[in-house]
DNA sequence: TCTTCATTTCAATAGTTGTTGAAGCGTTGT
DNA sequence: ACAACGCTTCAACAACTATTGAAATGAAGA
């Protein structure tokens, strides 16, 4: 992933409204949600929500599909996972022993960082 | 994690300089890096770097320690992992079958999302 | 003590972001 | 055709963010 792509995504998650909207859509899964329902759930004006959804869509974090007179939004979960991979890749330059303590500090680290490769002694 | 905390972190990763600095520190691991070396590595002015490191520190993503006349910065990896957990929690409202296709779309999804609990038929 | 060095702080400036309410656009139902 | 609906776009404005270079701070060595 390019730096530019990642910063655009982070920027899109840097507002409370946008983060809440995205999390709502992640919770909703493939079903997604139409704009009006998101606005009701977050208690935000349609115009303001539209502004924020546009930023999320521009970053690629949500997709839109027209459905009659509604606009249905869905979270782009694969992109979210790519972002996480980008953020965690090359942690401690791939020297797992340096990472061990840091990994242990989180509740379920092995679910998040790439697995520590077993050292089989080969070059 | 509170929304406010998360948006502050995302905001701190929404600039190219800050994201590059943080990734550099993640790669560096517990050893960290002094400000001057970060500035050289990124080819940025000390004053501008200081501004950006301050934002990362304010978000809690990096820590600083004085070392003689140097300032040593280190990535806060546990916080990074907490953020990831916050972002991925409750994906598809915990109904894994809805998530299956989305997980499959990423290169190594089981390393990133919480494991899918086996359905043993119990209530 | 005086100088040098590493880094941060400050002030000025230019550019960007978010909110509001009104207007616009396409879709649906009468 | 018309009105109602759902949503987006627009313009104006206030608030915030980043960059620059100069000045300040504080530690180390002569």
PDB file of C-alpha atoms (C1' of nucleotides) in Angstrom:
ATOM      1  CA  UNK A   1       0.000   0.000   0.000  1.00  0.00           C
ATOM      2  CA  UNK A   2       1.279   3.468  -0.831  1.00  0.00           C
ATOM      3  CA  UNK A   3       1.814   6.075   1.872  1.00  0.00           C
ATOM      4  CA  UNK A   4      -0.611   8.383   0.123  1.00  0.00           C
ATOM      5  CA  UNK A   5      -3.375   5.781   0.164  1.00  0.00           C
ATOM      6  CA  UNK A   6      -2.822   5.094   3.853  1.00  0.00           C
ATOM      7  CA  UNK A   7      -2.816   8.760   4.894  1.00  0.00           C
ATOM      8  CA  UNK A   8      -6.039   9.336   2.964  1.00  0.00           C
ATOM      9  CA  UNK A   9      -7.623   6.463   4.870  1.00  0.00           C
ATOM     10  CA  UNK A  10      -6.328   7.676   8.232  1.00  0.00           C
ATOM     11  CA  UNK A  11      -7.510  11.186   7.453  1.00  0.00           C
ATOM     12  CA  UNK A  12     -10.953   9.762   6.697  1.00  0.00           C
ATOM     13  CA  UNK A  13     -11.029   8.099  10.118  1.00  0.00           C
ATOM     14  CA  UNK A  14      -9.818  11.171  11.971  1.00  0.00           C
ATOM     15  CA  UNK A  15     -13.248  12.698  12.527  1.00  0.00           C
ATOM     16  CA  UNK A  16     -15.613  11.404  15.172  1.00  0.00           C
ATOM     17  CA  UNK A  17     -18.571  11.325  12.775  1.00  0.00           C
ATOM     18  CA  UNK A  18     -16.646   9.430  10.126  1.00  0.00           C
ATOM     19  CA  UNK A  19     -15.171   6.929  12.554  1.00  0.00           C
ATOM     20  CA  UNK A  20     -18.607   6.271  14.088  1.00  0.00           C
ATOM     21  CA  UNK A  21     -20.175   5.909  10.660  1.00  0.00           C
ATOM     22  CA  UNK A  22     -17.491   3.487   9.517  1.00  0.00           C
ATOM     23  CA  UNK A  23     -17.729   1.397  12.678  1.00  0.00           C
ATOM     24  CA  UNK A  24     -21.486   1.282  12.294  1.00  0.00           C
ATOM     25  CA  UNK A  25     -21.048  -0.044   8.765  1.00  0.00           C
ATOM     26  CA  UNK A  26     -18.435  -2.585   9.880  1.00  0.00           C
ATOM     27  CA  UNK A  27     -20.908  -3.851  12.471  1.00  0.00           C
ATOM     28  CA  UNK A  28     -23.607  -3.980   9.811  1.00  0.00           C
ATOM     29  CA  UNK A  29     -21.534  -6.196   7.521  1.00  0.00           C
ATOM     30  CA  UNK A  30     -22.465  -6.916   3.888  1.00  0.00           C
ATOM     31  CA  UNK A  31     -26.004  -5.676   4.461  1.00  0.00           C
ATOM     32  CA  UNK A  32     -24.768  -2.118   4.788  1.00  0.00           C
ATOM     33  CA  UNK A  33     -27.069   0.797   5.583  1.00  0.00           C
ATOM     34  CA  UNK A  34     -28.837   3.563   3.685  1.00  0.00           C
ATOM     35  CA  UNK A  35     -27.772   7.142   4.291  1.00  0.00           C
ATOM     36  CA  UNK A  36     -30.944   8.174   6.106  1.00  0.00           C
ATOM     37  CA  UNK A  37     -30.618   5.352   8.627  1.00  0.00           C
ATOM     38  CA  UNK A  38     -27.002   6.232   9.287  1.00  0.00           C
ATOM     39  CA  UNK A  39     -28.015   9.859   9.857  1.00  0.00           C
ATOM     40  CA  UNK A  40     -30.722   8.780  12.330  1.00  0.00           C
ATOM     41  CA  UNK A  41     -28.374   6.405  14.139  1.00  0.00           C
ATOM     42  CA  UNK A  42     -25.703   9.083  14.553  1.00  0.00           C
ATOM     43  CA  UNK A  43     -28.106  12.008  14.954  1.00  0.00           C
ATOM     44  CA  UNK A  44     -26.372  14.156  12.375  1.00  0.00           C
ATOM     45  CA  UNK A  45     -27.748  16.393   9.609  1.00  0.00           C
ATOM     46  CA  UNK A  46     -28.096  14.717   6.183  1.00  0.00           C
ATOM     47  CA  UNK A  47     -25.920  17.369   4.612  1.00  0.00           C
ATOM     48  CA  UNK A  48     -23.121  16.928   7.097  1.00  0.00           C
ATOM     49  CA  UNK A  49     -23.324  13.139   6.891  1.00  0.00           C
ATOM     50  CA  UNK A  50     -23.135  13.286   3.114  1.00  0.00           C
ATOM     51  CA  UNK A  51     -19.964  15.361   3.423  1.00  0.00           C
ATOM     52  CA  UNK A  52     -18.368  12.777   5.704  1.00  0.00           C
ATOM     53  CA  UNK A  53     -19.515   9.725   3.742  1.00  0.00           C
ATOM     54  CA  UNK A  54     -17.999  11.303   0.667  1.00  0.00           C
ATOM     55  CA  UNK A  55     -14.639  11.489   2.446  1.00  0.00           C
ATOM     56  CA  UNK A  56     -14.916   7.827   3.487  1.00  0.00           C
ATOM     57  CA  UNK A  57     -15.868   6.838  -0.063  1.00  0.00           C
ATOM     58  CA  UNK A  58     -13.006   8.870  -1.496  1.00  0.00           C
ATOM     59  CA  UNK A  59     -10.618   6.971   0.755  1.00  0.00           C
ATOM     60  CA  UNK A  60     -12.223   3.740  -0.480  1.00  0.00           C
ATOM     61  CA  UNK A  61     -13.320   2.702   3.013  1.00  0.00           C
ATOM     62  CA  UNK A  62     -16.983   2.589   2.043  1.00  0.00           C
ATOM     63  CA  UNK A  63     -18.797   1.810  -1.194  1.00  0.00           C
ATOM     64  CA  UNK A  64     -22.121   3.232  -2.330  1.00  0.00           C
ATOM     65  CA  UNK A  65     -24.865   1.636  -4.342  1.00  0.00           C
ATOM     66  CA  UNK A  66     -28.044   3.313  -5.499  1.00  0.00           C
ATOM     67  CA  UNK A  67     -31.175   1.518  -4.370  1.00  0.00           C
ATOM     68  CA  UNK A  68     -34.260   3.258  -5.682  1.00  0.00           C
ATOM     69  CA  UNK A  69     -34.113   6.660  -4.147  1.00  0.00           C
ATOM     70  CA  UNK A  70     -31.820   5.499  -1.364  1.00  0.00           C
ATOM     71  CA  UNK A  71     -28.052   5.301  -1.248  1.00  0.00           C
ATOM     72  CA  UNK A  72     -26.760   2.160   0.428  1.00  0.00           C
ATOM     73  CA  UNK A  73     -23.323   2.333   2.019  1.00  0.00           C
ATOM     74  CA  UNK A  74     -21.106  -0.620   2.923  1.00  0.00           C
ATOM     75  CA  UNK A  75     -17.756  -0.853   4.715  1.00  0.00           C
ATOM     76  CA  UNK A  76     -14.822  -2.040   2.607  1.00  0.00           C
ATOM     77  CA  UNK A  77     -13.462  -4.579   5.049  1.00  0.00           C
ATOM     78  CA  UNK A  78     -10.700  -5.953   2.803  1.00  0.00           C
ATOM     79  CA  UNK A  79      -9.243  -2.456   2.555  1.00  0.00           C
ATOM     80  CA  UNK A  80      -9.393  -2.125   6.339  1.00  0.00           C
ATOM     81  CA  UNK A  81      -7.416  -5.372   6.610  1.00  0.00           C
ATOM     82  CA  UNK A  82      -4.879  -4.184   4.041  1.00  0.00           C
ATOM     83  CA  UNK A  83      -4.386  -1.042   6.073  1.00  0.00           C
ATOM     84  CA  UNK A  84      -3.766  -3.072   9.206  1.00  0.00           C
ATOM     85  CA  UNK A  85      -1.254  -5.238   7.352  1.00  0.00           C
ATOM     86  CA  UNK A  86       0.502  -2.087   6.138  1.00  0.00           C
ATOM     87  CA  UNK A  87       0.689  -0.688   9.643  1.00  0.00           C
ATOM     88  CA  UNK A  88       2.049  -3.850  11.248  1.00  0.00           C
ATOM     89  CA  UNK A  89       4.409  -5.031   8.520  1.00  0.00           C
ATOM     90  CA  UNK A  90       8.108  -5.101   9.332  1.00  0.00           C
ATOM     91  CA  UNK A  91       7.505  -4.562  13.017  1.00  0.00           C
ATOM     92  CA  UNK A  92      10.933  -4.604  14.703  1.00  0.00           C
ATOM     93  CA  UNK A  93      12.489  -5.234  11.274  1.00  0.00           C
ATOM     94  CA  UNK A  94      11.234  -8.793  11.379  1.00  0.00           C
ATOM     95  CA  UNK A  95      13.258  -9.728  14.464  1.00  0.00           C
ATOM     96  CA  UNK A  96      10.560 -11.348  16.553  1.00  0.00           C
ATOM     97  CA  UNK A  97      12.578 -11.653  19.758  1.00  0.00           C
ATOM     98  CA  UNK A  98      12.662  -7.855  19.957  1.00  0.00           C
ATOM     99  CA  UNK A  99       8.912  -7.779  19.555  1.00  0.00           C
ATOM    100  CA  UNK A 100       8.001 -10.435  22.090  1.00  0.00           C
ATOM    101  CA  UNK A 101       7.404  -8.121  25.036  1.00  0.00           C
ATOM    102  CA  UNK A 102       5.491  -5.644  22.941  1.00  0.00           C
ATOM    103  CA  UNK A 103       3.251  -8.349  21.516  1.00  0.00           C
ATOM    104  CA  UNK A 104       2.613  -9.729  24.995  1.00  0.00           C
ATOM    105  CA  UNK A 105       1.358  -6.337  26.137  1.00  0.00           C
ATOM    106  CA  UNK A 106      -1.814  -6.577  24.053  1.00  0.00           C
ATOM    107  CA  UNK A 107      -4.777  -8.731  24.934  1.00  0.00           C
ATOM    108  CA  UNK A 108      -4.618 -11.093  21.966  1.00  0.00           C
ATOM    109  CA  UNK A 109      -1.534 -10.184  19.974  1.00  0.00           C
ATOM    110  CA  UNK A 110      -1.252 -13.359  17.935  1.00  0.00           C
ATOM    111  CA  UNK A 111      -4.567 -12.468  16.322  1.00  0.00           C
ATOM    112  CA  UNK A 112      -3.173  -9.191  15.091  1.00  0.00           C
ATOM    113  CA  UNK A 113       0.501  -9.372  14.178  1.00  0.00           C
ATOM    114  CA  UNK A 114       1.722 -11.812  11.541  1.00  0.00           C
ATOM    115  CA  UNK A 115       2.759 -15.101  13.176  1.00  0.00           C
ATOM    116  CA  UNK A 116       6.339 -15.283  14.424  1.00  0.00           C
ATOM    117  CA  UNK A 117       8.180 -17.586  12.032  1.00  0.00           C
ATOM    118  CA  UNK A 118       9.800 -20.577  13.735  1.00  0.00           C
ATOM    119  CA  UNK A 119      13.587 -20.319  13.602  1.00  0.00           C
ATOM    120  CA  UNK A 120      14.675 -23.585  12.002  1.00  0.00           C
ATOM    121  CA  UNK A 121      18.328 -22.610  11.884  1.00  0.00           C
ATOM    122  CA  UNK A 122      18.525 -22.551   8.064  1.00  0.00           C
ATOM    123  CA  UNK A 123      20.169 -19.541   6.362  1.00  0.00           C
TER     124      UNK A 123
ATOM    125  CA  UNK B   1     -11.019   2.500  23.527  1.00  0.00           C
ATOM    126  CA  UNK B   2     -12.915   5.779  23.342  1.00  0.00           C
ATOM    127  CA  UNK B   3     -13.833   7.342  20.024  1.00  0.00           C
ATOM    128  CA  UNK B   4     -11.915  10.454  20.952  1.00  0.00           C
ATOM    129  CA  UNK B   5      -8.727   8.507  21.597  1.00  0.00           C
ATOM    130  CA  UNK B   6      -9.046   6.684  18.288  1.00  0.00           C
ATOM    131  CA  UNK B   7      -9.687   9.831  16.233  1.00  0.00           C
ATOM    132  CA  UNK B   8      -6.671  11.513  17.812  1.00  0.00           C
ATOM    133  CA  UNK B   9      -4.537   8.545  16.784  1.00  0.00           C
ATOM    134  CA  UNK B  10      -5.947   8.471  13.251  1.00  0.00           C
ATOM    135  CA  UNK B  11      -5.436  12.202  12.955  1.00  0.00           C
ATOM    136  CA  UNK B  12      -1.823  11.726  13.992  1.00  0.00           C
ATOM    137  CA  UNK B  13      -1.354   9.171  11.194  1.00  0.00           C
ATOM    138  CA  UNK B  14      -3.053  11.306   8.563  1.00  0.00           C
ATOM    139  CA  UNK B  15       0.062  13.206   7.495  1.00  0.00           C
ATOM    140  CA  UNK B  16       2.688  11.637   5.295  1.00  0.00           C
ATOM    141  CA  UNK B  17       5.558  12.791   7.522  1.00  0.00           C
ATOM    142  CA  UNK B  18       3.934  11.440  10.650  1.00  0.00           C
ATOM    143  CA  UNK B  19       3.003   8.116   9.096  1.00  0.00           C
ATOM    144  CA  UNK B  20       6.537   7.668   7.722  1.00  0.00           C
ATOM    145  CA  UNK B  21       8.051   8.606  11.069  1.00  0.00           C
ATOM    146  CA  UNK B  22       5.821   6.177  12.933  1.00  0.00           C
ATOM    147  CA  UNK B  23       6.510   3.338  10.501  1.00  0.00           C
ATOM    148  CA  UNK B  24      10.218   4.011  10.797  1.00  0.00           C
ATOM    149  CA  UNK B  25       9.932   3.712  14.572  1.00  0.00           C
ATOM    150  CA  UNK B  26       7.848   0.538  14.315  1.00  0.00           C
ATOM    151  CA  UNK B  27      10.580  -0.964  12.127  1.00  0.00           C
ATOM    152  CA  UNK B  28      13.189   0.171  14.642  1.00  0.00           C
ATOM    153  CA  UNK B  29      11.475  -1.615  17.519  1.00  0.00           C
ATOM    154  CA  UNK B  30      12.426  -1.076  21.183  1.00  0.00           C
ATOM    155  CA  UNK B  31      15.705   0.550  20.167  1.00  0.00           C
ATOM    156  CA  UNK B  32      13.864   3.599  18.860  1.00  0.00           C
ATOM    157  CA  UNK B  33      15.616   6.517  17.189  1.00  0.00           C
ATOM    158  CA  UNK B  34      16.813   9.984  18.157  1.00  0.00           C
ATOM    159  CA  UNK B  35      15.134  12.984  16.563  1.00  0.00           C
ATOM    160  CA  UNK B  36      18.105  13.994  14.431  1.00  0.00           C
ATOM    161  CA  UNK B  37      18.367  10.552  12.853  1.00  0.00           C
ATOM    162  CA  UNK B  38      14.657  10.539  12.078  1.00  0.00           C
ATOM    163  CA  UNK B  39      15.024  13.950  10.448  1.00  0.00           C
ATOM    164  CA  UNK B  40      17.940  12.710   8.315  1.00  0.00           C
ATOM    165  CA  UNK B  41      16.111   9.530   7.357  1.00  0.00           C
ATOM    166  CA  UNK B  42      13.022  11.426   6.263  1.00  0.00           C
ATOM    167  CA  UNK B  43      14.871  14.489   4.938  1.00  0.00           C
ATOM    168  CA  UNK B  44      12.702  16.952   6.827  1.00  0.00           C
ATOM    169  CA  UNK B  45      13.593  20.086   8.783  1.00  0.00           C
ATOM    170  CA  UNK B  46      14.147  19.599  12.536  1.00  0.00           C
ATOM    171  CA  UNK B  47      11.508  22.177  13.328  1.00  0.00           C
ATOM    172  CA  UNK B  48       8.877  20.527  11.160  1.00  0.00           C
ATOM    173  CA  UNK B  49       9.746  17.072  12.469  1.00  0.00           C
ATOM    174  CA  UNK B  50       9.447  18.289  16.037  1.00  0.00           C
ATOM    175  CA  UNK B  51       5.966  19.571  15.246  1.00  0.00           C
ATOM    176  CA  UNK B  52       4.919  16.190  13.854  1.00  0.00           C
ATOM    177  CA  UNK B  53       6.536  14.104  16.591  1.00  0.00           C
ATOM    178  CA  UNK B  54       4.695  16.210  19.112  1.00  0.00           C
ATOM    179  CA  UNK B  55       1.405  15.252  17.453  1.00  0.00           C
ATOM    180  CA  UNK B  56       2.348  11.552  17.517  1.00  0.00           C
ATOM    181  CA  UNK B  57       3.364  11.828  21.169  1.00  0.00           C
ATOM    182  CA  UNK B  58       0.145  13.643  22.030  1.00  0.00           C
ATOM    183  CA  UNK B  59      -1.795  10.761  20.490  1.00  0.00           C
ATOM    184  CA  UNK B  60       0.323   8.374  22.567  1.00  0.00           C
ATOM    185  CA  UNK B  61       1.699   6.588  19.491  1.00  0.00           C
ATOM    186  CA  UNK B  62       5.290   7.417  20.366  1.00  0.00           C
ATOM    187  CA  UNK B  63       7.135   7.946  23.627  1.00  0.00           C
ATOM    188  CA  UNK B  64      10.122  10.207  24.209  1.00  0.00           C
ATOM    189  CA  UNK B  65      13.055   9.775  26.515  1.00  0.00           C
ATOM    190  CA  UNK B  66      15.849  12.225  27.039  1.00  0.00           C
ATOM    191  CA  UNK B  67      19.289  10.806  26.382  1.00  0.00           C
ATOM    192  CA  UNK B  68      21.988  13.342  27.051  1.00  0.00           C
ATOM    193  CA  UNK B  69      21.248  16.112  24.631  1.00  0.00           C
ATOM    194  CA  UNK B  70      19.273  13.808  22.348  1.00  0.00           C
ATOM    195  CA  UNK B  71      15.611  12.902  22.407  1.00  0.00           C
ATOM    196  CA  UNK B  72      14.941   9.235  21.740  1.00  0.00           C
ATOM    197  CA  UNK B  73      11.576   8.324  20.270  1.00  0.00           C
ATOM    198  CA  UNK B  74       9.949   4.890  20.309  1.00  0.00           C
ATOM    199  CA  UNK B  75       6.739   3.548  18.774  1.00  0.00           C
ATOM    200  CA  UNK B  76       4.015   2.506  21.206  1.00  0.00           C
ATOM    201  CA  UNK B  77       3.192  -0.835  19.638  1.00  0.00           C
ATOM    202  CA  UNK B  78       0.667  -1.985  22.268  1.00  0.00           C
ATOM    203  CA  UNK B  79      -1.403   1.122  21.526  1.00  0.00           C
ATOM    204  CA  UNK B  80      -1.211   0.367  17.822  1.00  0.00           C
ATOM    205  CA  UNK B  81      -2.554  -3.124  18.551  1.00  0.00           C
ATOM    206  CA  UNK B  82      -5.339  -1.726  20.729  1.00  0.00           C
ATOM    207  CA  UNK B  83      -6.332   0.555  17.893  1.00  0.00           C
ATOM    208  CA  UNK B  84      -6.487  -2.371  15.498  1.00  0.00           C
ATOM    209  CA  UNK B  85      -8.610  -4.324  17.951  1.00  0.00           C
ATOM    210  CA  UNK B  86     -10.952  -1.350  18.263  1.00  0.00           C
ATOM    211  CA  UNK B  87     -11.285  -1.086  14.505  1.00  0.00           C
ATOM    212  CA  UNK B  88     -12.017  -4.754  13.915  1.00  0.00           C
ATOM    213  CA  UNK B  89     -14.189  -5.523  16.926  1.00  0.00           C
ATOM    214  CA  UNK B  90     -17.794  -6.486  16.278  1.00  0.00           C
ATOM    215  CA  UNK B  91     -17.205  -6.940  12.576  1.00  0.00           C
ATOM    216  CA  UNK B  92     -20.531  -8.091  11.074  1.00  0.00           C
ATOM    217  CA  UNK B  93     -22.022  -7.974  14.580  1.00  0.00           C
ATOM    218  CA  UNK B  94     -20.143 -11.136  15.453  1.00  0.00           C
ATOM    219  CA  UNK B  95     -21.900 -13.262  12.845  1.00  0.00           C
ATOM    220  CA  UNK B  96     -18.902 -14.903  11.222  1.00  0.00           C
ATOM    221  CA  UNK B  97     -20.770 -16.462   8.294  1.00  0.00           C
ATOM    222  CA  UNK B  98     -21.529 -12.968   7.017  1.00  0.00           C
ATOM    223  CA  UNK B  99     -17.863 -12.091   7.259  1.00  0.00           C
ATOM    224  CA  UNK B 100     -16.462 -15.164   5.550  1.00  0.00           C
ATOM    225  CA  UNK B 101     -16.207 -13.715   2.050  1.00  0.00           C
ATOM    226  CA  UNK B 102     -14.796 -10.451   3.315  1.00  0.00           C
ATOM    227  CA  UNK B 103     -12.129 -12.218   5.334  1.00  0.00           C
ATOM    228  CA  UNK B 104     -11.217 -14.384   2.358  1.00  0.00           C
ATOM    229  CA  UNK B 105     -10.537 -11.291   0.275  1.00  0.00           C
ATOM    230  CA  UNK B 106      -7.420 -10.403   2.255  1.00  0.00           C
ATOM    231  CA  UNK B 107      -4.116 -12.197   1.952  1.00  0.00           C
ATOM    232  CA  UNK B 108      -3.968 -13.601   5.483  1.00  0.00           C
ATOM    233  CA  UNK B 109      -7.165 -12.587   7.233  1.00  0.00           C
ATOM    234  CA  UNK B 110      -6.988 -15.047  10.104  1.00  0.00           C
ATOM    235  CA  UNK B 111      -3.891 -13.220  11.287  1.00  0.00           C
ATOM    236  CA  UNK B 112      -5.842 -10.007  11.599  1.00  0.00           C
ATOM    237  CA  UNK B 113      -9.440 -10.554  12.609  1.00  0.00           C
ATOM    238  CA  UNK B 114     -10.278 -12.324  15.842  1.00  0.00           C
ATOM    239  CA  UNK B 115     -10.569 -16.080  15.188  1.00  0.00           C
ATOM    240  CA  UNK B 116     -13.989 -17.367  14.126  1.00  0.00           C
ATOM    241  CA  UNK B 117     -15.383 -19.284  17.099  1.00  0.00           C
ATOM    242  CA  UNK B 118     -16.220 -22.900  16.229  1.00  0.00           C
ATOM    243  CA  UNK B 119     -19.983 -23.447  16.369  1.00  0.00           C
ATOM    244  CA  UNK B 120     -20.344 -26.404  18.731  1.00  0.00           C
ATOM    245  CA  UNK B 121     -24.129 -26.236  18.724  1.00  0.00           C
ATOM    246  CA  UNK B 122     -24.411 -25.243  22.397  1.00  0.00           C
ATOM    247  CA  UNK B 123     -26.716 -22.369  23.362  1.00  0.00           C
TER     248      UNK B 123
ATOM    249  C1'  DT C   1      32.365  30.212  31.916  1.00  0.00           C
ATOM    250  C1'  DC C   2      31.708  30.199  27.136  1.00  0.00           C
ATOM    251  C1'  DT C   3      30.663  27.693  22.988  1.00  0.00           C
ATOM    252  C1'  DT C   4      28.647  24.215  20.524  1.00  0.00           C
ATOM    253  C1'  DC C   5      25.142  21.089  19.606  1.00  0.00           C
ATOM    254  C1'  DA C   6      20.318  18.855  19.483  1.00  0.00           C
ATOM    255  C1'  DT C   7      16.015  20.011  19.719  1.00  0.00           C
ATOM    256  C1'  DT C   8      11.855  22.708  20.656  1.00  0.00           C
ATOM    257  C1'  DT C   9       9.130  26.891  20.567  1.00  0.00           C
ATOM    258  C1'  DC C  10       7.346  30.950  18.453  1.00  0.00           C
ATOM    259  C1'  DA C  11       5.111  34.183  15.086  1.00  0.00           C
ATOM    260  C1'  DA C  12       3.565  34.969  10.632  1.00  0.00           C
ATOM    261  C1'  DT C  13       1.444  33.206   6.869  1.00  0.00           C
ATOM    262  C1'  DA C  14      -1.018  30.251   3.560  1.00  0.00           C
ATOM    263  C1'  DG C  15      -3.857  26.559   2.938  1.00  0.00           C
ATOM    264  C1'  DT C  16      -7.364  23.151   4.482  1.00  0.00           C
ATOM    265  C1'  DT C  17     -11.571  21.352   6.990  1.00  0.00           C
ATOM    266  C1'  DG C  18     -16.264  21.310   9.029  1.00  0.00           C
ATOM    267  C1'  DT C  19     -20.873  23.453   9.712  1.00  0.00           C
ATOM    268  C1'  DT C  20     -24.935  25.643   8.277  1.00  0.00           C
ATOM    269  C1'  DG C  21     -29.051  26.272   5.561  1.00  0.00           C
ATOM    270  C1'  DA C  22     -30.705  26.766   0.948  1.00  0.00           C
ATOM    271  C1'  DA C  23     -30.929  25.043  -3.589  1.00  0.00           C
ATOM    272  C1'  DG C  24     -30.522  21.237  -6.852  1.00  0.00           C
ATOM    273  C1'  DC C  25     -31.164  16.438  -8.790  1.00  0.00           C
ATOM    274  C1'  DG C  26     -32.946  12.095  -9.633  1.00  0.00           C
ATOM    275  C1'  DT C  27     -36.638   8.603  -8.118  1.00  0.00           C
ATOM    276  C1'  DT C  28     -41.188   7.290  -6.699  1.00  0.00           C
ATOM    277  C1'  DG C  29     -46.089   7.513  -6.221  1.00  0.00           C
ATOM    278  C1'  DT C  30     -50.618  10.120  -7.447  1.00  0.00           C
TER     279       DT C  30
ATOM    280  C1'  DA D   1     -47.435  16.211 -15.075  1.00  0.00           C
ATOM    281  C1'  DC D   2     -46.896  17.043 -10.384  1.00  0.00           C
ATOM    282  C1'  DA D   3     -45.602  16.750  -5.620  1.00  0.00           C
ATOM    283  C1'  DA D   4     -43.011  14.374  -2.122  1.00  0.00           C
ATOM    284  C1'  DC D   5     -38.933  12.208  -0.809  1.00  0.00           C
ATOM    285  C1'  DG D   6     -33.896  11.060  -0.105  1.00  0.00           C
ATOM    286  C1'  DC D   7     -29.837  12.658  -0.688  1.00  0.00           C
ATOM    287  C1'  DT D   8     -26.043  15.632  -2.475  1.00  0.00           C
ATOM    288  C1'  DT D   9     -24.058  20.051  -3.694  1.00  0.00           C
ATOM    289  C1'  DC D  10     -23.093  24.790  -2.933  1.00  0.00           C
ATOM    290  C1'  DA D  11     -21.542  29.226  -0.760  1.00  0.00           C
ATOM    291  C1'  DA D  12     -20.154  31.537   3.176  1.00  0.00           C
ATOM    292  C1'  DC D  13     -17.885  31.510   7.167  1.00  0.00           C
ATOM    293  C1'  DA D  14     -15.217  30.193  11.373  1.00  0.00           C
ATOM    294  C1'  DA D  15     -11.767  27.141  13.034  1.00  0.00           C
ATOM    295  C1'  DC D  16      -7.866  24.548  12.520  1.00  0.00           C
ATOM    296  C1'  DT D  17      -3.182  22.721  10.401  1.00  0.00           C
ATOM    297  C1'  DA D  18       1.396  22.933   8.264  1.00  0.00           C
ATOM    298  C1'  DT D  19       5.593  25.400   6.850  1.00  0.00           C
ATOM    299  C1'  DT D  20       9.149  28.645   7.375  1.00  0.00           C
ATOM    300  C1'  DG D  21      13.082  30.739   9.618  1.00  0.00           C
ATOM    301  C1'  DA D  22      14.525  32.945  13.740  1.00  0.00           C
ATOM    302  C1'  DA D  23      14.942  32.753  18.638  1.00  0.00           C
ATOM    303  C1'  DA D  24      14.996  30.133  22.927  1.00  0.00           C
ATOM    304  C1'  DT D  25      16.217  26.136  25.853  1.00  0.00           C
ATOM    305  C1'  DG D  26      19.067  23.054  27.977  1.00  0.00           C
ATOM    306  C1'  DA D  27      22.958  19.518  27.981  1.00  0.00           C
ATOM    307  C1'  DA D  28      27.976  18.606  27.058  1.00  0.00           C
ATOM    308  C1'  DG D  29      32.645  19.669  26.452  1.00  0.00           C
ATOM    309  C1'  DA D  30      36.789  23.038  26.255  1.00  0.00           C
TER     310       DA D  30
END
